[in-house]
XYZ file of C-alpha atoms in Angstrom:
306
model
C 0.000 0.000 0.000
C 1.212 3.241 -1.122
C 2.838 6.037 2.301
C 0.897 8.865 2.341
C 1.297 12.138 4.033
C -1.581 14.453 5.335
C -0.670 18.241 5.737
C -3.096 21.520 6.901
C -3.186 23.838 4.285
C -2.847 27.511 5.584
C -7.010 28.249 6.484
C -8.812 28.866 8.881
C -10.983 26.052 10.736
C -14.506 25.784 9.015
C -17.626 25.415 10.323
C -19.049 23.274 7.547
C -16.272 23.271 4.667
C -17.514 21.381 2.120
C -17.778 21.010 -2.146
C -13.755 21.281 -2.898
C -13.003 21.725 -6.721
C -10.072 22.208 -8.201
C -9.723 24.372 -10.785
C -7.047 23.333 -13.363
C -7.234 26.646 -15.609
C -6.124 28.646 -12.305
C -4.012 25.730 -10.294
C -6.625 26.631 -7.602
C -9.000 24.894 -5.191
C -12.115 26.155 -4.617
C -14.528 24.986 -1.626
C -16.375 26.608 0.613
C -17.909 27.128 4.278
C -21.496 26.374 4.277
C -23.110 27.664 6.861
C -21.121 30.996 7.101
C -21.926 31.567 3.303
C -18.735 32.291 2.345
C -16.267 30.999 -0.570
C -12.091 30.043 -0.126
C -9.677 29.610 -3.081
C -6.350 27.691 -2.264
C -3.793 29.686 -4.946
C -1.520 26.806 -5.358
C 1.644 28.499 -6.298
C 1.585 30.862 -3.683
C -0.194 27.975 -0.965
C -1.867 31.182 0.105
C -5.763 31.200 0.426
C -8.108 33.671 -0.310
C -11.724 34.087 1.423
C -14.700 35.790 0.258
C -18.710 36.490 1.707
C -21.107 36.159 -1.437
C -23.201 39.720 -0.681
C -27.248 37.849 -0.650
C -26.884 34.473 0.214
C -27.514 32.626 3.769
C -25.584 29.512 2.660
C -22.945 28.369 -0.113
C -23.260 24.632 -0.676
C -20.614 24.573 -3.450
C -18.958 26.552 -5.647
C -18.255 25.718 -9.207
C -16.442 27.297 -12.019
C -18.694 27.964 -15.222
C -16.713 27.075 -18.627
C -15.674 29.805 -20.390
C -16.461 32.891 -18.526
C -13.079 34.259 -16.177
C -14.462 34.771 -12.268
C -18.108 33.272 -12.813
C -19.332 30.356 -10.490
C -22.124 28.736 -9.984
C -23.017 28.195 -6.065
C -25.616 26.899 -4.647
C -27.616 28.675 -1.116
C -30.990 27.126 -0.133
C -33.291 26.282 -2.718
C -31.968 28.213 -5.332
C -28.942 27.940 -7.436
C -27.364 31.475 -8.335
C -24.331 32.818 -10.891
C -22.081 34.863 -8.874
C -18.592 36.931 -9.517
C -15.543 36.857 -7.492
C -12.136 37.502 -8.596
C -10.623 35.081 -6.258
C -8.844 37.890 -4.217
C -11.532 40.450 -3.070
C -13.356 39.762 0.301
C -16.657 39.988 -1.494
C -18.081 38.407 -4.209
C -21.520 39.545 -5.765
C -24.621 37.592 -7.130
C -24.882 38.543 -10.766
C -28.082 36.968 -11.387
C -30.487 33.891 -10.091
C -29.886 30.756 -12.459
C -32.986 28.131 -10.972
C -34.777 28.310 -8.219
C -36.857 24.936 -6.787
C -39.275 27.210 -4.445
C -38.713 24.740 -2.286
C -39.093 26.595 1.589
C -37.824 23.583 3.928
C -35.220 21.618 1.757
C -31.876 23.330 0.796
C -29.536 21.896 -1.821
C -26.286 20.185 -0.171
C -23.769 18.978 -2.439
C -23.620 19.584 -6.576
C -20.784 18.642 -8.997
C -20.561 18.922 -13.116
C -20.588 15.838 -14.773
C -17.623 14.946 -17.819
C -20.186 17.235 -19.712
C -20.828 19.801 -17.959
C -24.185 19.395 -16.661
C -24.725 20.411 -12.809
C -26.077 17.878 -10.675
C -27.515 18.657 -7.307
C -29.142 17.535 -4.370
C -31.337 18.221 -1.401
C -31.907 17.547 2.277
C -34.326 18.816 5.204
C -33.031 22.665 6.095
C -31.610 22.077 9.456
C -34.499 24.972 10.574
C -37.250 22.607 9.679
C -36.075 19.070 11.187
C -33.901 16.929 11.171
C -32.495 15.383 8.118
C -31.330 12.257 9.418
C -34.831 11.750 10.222
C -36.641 12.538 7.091
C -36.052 11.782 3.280
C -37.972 14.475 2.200
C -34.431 15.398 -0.449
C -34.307 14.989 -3.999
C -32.226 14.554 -6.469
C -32.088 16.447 -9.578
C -29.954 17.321 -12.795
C -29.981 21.387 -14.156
C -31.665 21.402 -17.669
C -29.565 24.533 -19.006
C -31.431 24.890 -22.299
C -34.468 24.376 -20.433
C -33.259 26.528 -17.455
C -35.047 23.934 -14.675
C -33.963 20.812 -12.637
C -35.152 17.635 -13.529
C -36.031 15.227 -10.849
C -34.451 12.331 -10.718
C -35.294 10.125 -7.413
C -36.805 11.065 -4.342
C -36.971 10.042 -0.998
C -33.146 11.534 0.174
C -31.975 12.040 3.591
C -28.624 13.920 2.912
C -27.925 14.244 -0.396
C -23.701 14.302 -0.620
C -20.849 12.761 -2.685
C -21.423 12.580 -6.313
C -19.219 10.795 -8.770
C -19.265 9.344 -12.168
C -17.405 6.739 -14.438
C -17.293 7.779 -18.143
C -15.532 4.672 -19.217
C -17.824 2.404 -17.684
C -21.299 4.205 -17.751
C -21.378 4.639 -14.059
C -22.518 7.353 -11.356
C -21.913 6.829 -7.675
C -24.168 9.181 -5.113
C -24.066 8.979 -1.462
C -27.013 9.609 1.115
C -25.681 9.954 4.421
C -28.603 9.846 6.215
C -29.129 6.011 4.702
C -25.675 5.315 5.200
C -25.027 4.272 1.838
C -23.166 4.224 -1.320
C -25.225 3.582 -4.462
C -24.676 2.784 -8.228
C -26.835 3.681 -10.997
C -26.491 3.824 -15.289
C -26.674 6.901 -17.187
C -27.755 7.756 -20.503
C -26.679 10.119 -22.754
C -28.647 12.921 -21.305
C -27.461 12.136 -18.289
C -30.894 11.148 -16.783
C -30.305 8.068 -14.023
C -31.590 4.405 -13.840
C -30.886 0.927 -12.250
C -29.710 1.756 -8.463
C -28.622 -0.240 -6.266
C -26.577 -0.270 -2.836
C -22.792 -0.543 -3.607
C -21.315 0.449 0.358
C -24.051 -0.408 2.927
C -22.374 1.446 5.806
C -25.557 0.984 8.293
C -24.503 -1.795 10.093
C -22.574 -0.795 12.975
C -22.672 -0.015 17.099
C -20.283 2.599 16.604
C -22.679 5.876 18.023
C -22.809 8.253 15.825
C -22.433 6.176 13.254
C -19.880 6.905 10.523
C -21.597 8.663 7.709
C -20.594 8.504 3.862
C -20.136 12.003 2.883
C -18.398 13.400 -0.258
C -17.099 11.850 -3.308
C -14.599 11.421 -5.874
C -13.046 8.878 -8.514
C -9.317 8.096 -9.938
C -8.366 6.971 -12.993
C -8.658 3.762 -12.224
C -12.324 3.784 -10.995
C -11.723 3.504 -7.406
C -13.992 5.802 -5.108
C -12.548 8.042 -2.395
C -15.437 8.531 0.197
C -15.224 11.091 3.077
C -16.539 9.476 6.336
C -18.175 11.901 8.111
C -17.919 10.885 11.990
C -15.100 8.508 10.715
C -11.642 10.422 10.972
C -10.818 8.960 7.466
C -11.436 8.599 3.392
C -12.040 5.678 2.455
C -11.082 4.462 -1.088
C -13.452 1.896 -2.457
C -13.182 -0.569 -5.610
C -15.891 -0.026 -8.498
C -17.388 -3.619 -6.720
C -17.885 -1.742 -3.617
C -14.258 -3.519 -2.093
C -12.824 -0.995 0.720
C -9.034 -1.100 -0.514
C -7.668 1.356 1.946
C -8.563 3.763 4.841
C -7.031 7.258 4.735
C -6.667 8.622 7.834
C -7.360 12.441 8.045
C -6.591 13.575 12.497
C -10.043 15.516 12.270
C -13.565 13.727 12.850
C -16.299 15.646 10.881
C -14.916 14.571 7.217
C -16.741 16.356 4.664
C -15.634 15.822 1.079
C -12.635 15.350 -1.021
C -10.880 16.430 -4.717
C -8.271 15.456 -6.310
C -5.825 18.610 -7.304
C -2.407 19.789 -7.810
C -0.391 20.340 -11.227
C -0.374 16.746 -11.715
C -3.889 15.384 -9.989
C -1.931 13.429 -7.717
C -2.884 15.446 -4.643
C -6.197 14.643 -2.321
C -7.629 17.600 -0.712
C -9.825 17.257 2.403
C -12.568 19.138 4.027
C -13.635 19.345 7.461
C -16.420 20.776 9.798
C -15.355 22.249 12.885
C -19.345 22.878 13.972
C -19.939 20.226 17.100
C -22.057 17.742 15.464
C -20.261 15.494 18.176
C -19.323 16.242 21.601
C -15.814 15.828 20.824
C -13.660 17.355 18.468
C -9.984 17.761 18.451
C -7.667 20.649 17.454
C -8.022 20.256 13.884
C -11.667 20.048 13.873
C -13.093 22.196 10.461
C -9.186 22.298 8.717
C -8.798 21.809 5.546
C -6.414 19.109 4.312
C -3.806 17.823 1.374
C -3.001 14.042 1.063
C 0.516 13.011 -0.963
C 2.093 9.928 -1.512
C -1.032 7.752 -2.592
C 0.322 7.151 -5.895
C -2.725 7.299 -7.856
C -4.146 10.442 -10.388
C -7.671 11.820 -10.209
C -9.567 12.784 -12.803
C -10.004 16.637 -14.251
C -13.516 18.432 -12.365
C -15.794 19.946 -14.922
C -16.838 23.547 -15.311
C -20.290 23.943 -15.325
C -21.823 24.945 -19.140
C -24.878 27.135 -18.757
């Protein structure tokens, strides 16, 4: 098994970071802190990082780069999914317009990613002011029609709608629900549109209180999975038959979500929350981490095309 190393990266500890994307075009990593709506770049050269507040929103689920347009994202904050402009230096960054909206008042969207294509995918849970979402899977999931300009639904009945991932090669998307403590697997088609899941990781089975919690997602070029395991102090990285090949150990509980980066891919970055979802946390709680030495490559993130 390949020696890895696990290093801070100069931020400040996070309430809820979350949705890291790295950003190939700038040698940056984007992620940001949830609840405080506010967005982070990681300027690689300089391993100096930059913080923003996004002037309108109450949350920033994720932050994505849109293809083709210099200091546009797309983030996500509650229901709606908005365009917004940040130069990556500047404290604030500014909504320039609202893309979608689901009008939904007591689900907020959690984690979104770009498909190999481009397309935004995006999920929901209960809003933490209206229950309690590991209690009730009243989430979606849903893909952003951009020549339509609306989400399509594409299953219901979510708990925590996290880690997204998909397998070009093989046809393959792998989505996480950490509120049913699973991994699944479904087929795609060419519009994207999802079929045929089924359980891959059934993490549910334990008497370890809380119980460890599958989180965010990515893939390598190989088609292994690298899950974060929220309550679990560690990534695990996963075979495409649901094998658990390796546990990554990251020395902070609350493990978020993870992305590949660095000039050659080679680099895993890790998110944290520092928020006391657990009695417990250590000194590290909410940092934000980079993981060398696993001696595998991930796979370029997509811009989103609007």
């Amino acid at each position: 098994m390949a020696w890895y190393k696990v290093e801070e990266i100069p931020c400040p500890k996070l309430d809820l970071g979350e949705g890291p994307h790295w950003d190939i075009k700038t040698q940056s990593l984007y992620f940001v802190n949830l609840f405080e709506a506010t967005i982070h770049r990681l300027d690689y050269q300089k391993n100096k990082v930059y913080h923003a507040s996004v002037e309108g929103c109450t949350w920033t689920s994720f932050i994505i780069p849109v293809k083709g347009r210099s200091n546009e994202f797309v983030v996500a904050d509650g229901s709606r999914v908005v365009l917004i402009s940040w130069d990556g230096v500047s404290d604030k960054a500014k909504i320039v317009k609202v893309i979608a909206d689901l009008g939904d008042k007591e689900n907020r969207i959690n984690d979104g990613k770009a498909d190999f294509k481009g397309r935004l995918f995006a999920g929901t849970l209960r809003a933490e002011h209206c229950g309690n979402p590991f209690e009730e899977n009243s989430g979606k999931f849903y893909r952003y029609d951009a020549k339509k300009g609306e989400f399509v639904e594409q299953f219901d009945k979510v708990f925590i709608s996290n880690g997204l991932a998909w397998n070009e090669k093989t046809k393959k998307f792998y989505y996480a629900d950490t509120g049913a403590y699973s991994v699944q697997e479904f087929d795609f088609d060419e519009e994207g549109n999802l079929s045929n899941g089924k359980v891959l990781l059934d993490m549910s089975v334990t008497n370890k209180e809380p119980k460890d919690g599958p989180d965010g997602m990515t893939i390598d070029t190989d088609g292994n999975l690298y899950l974060a395991v929220f309550h679990g102090s560690k990534v695990l990285k996963i075979s495409p038959s649901g094998e658990v090949l390796q546990e990554i150990k990251i020395p902070a509980k609350q493990v978020t979500s993870v992305a590949f980066g660095g000039p050659n891919l080679d680099e895993l970055f890790v998110t944290t929350a520092k928020r006391p979802f657990v009695e417990t946390q250590g000194p590290l709680a909410g940092a934000t981490f980079k993981v060398t030495g696993l001696g595998v490559r991930g796979l370029p993130m997509a811009d989103v095309e609007l």
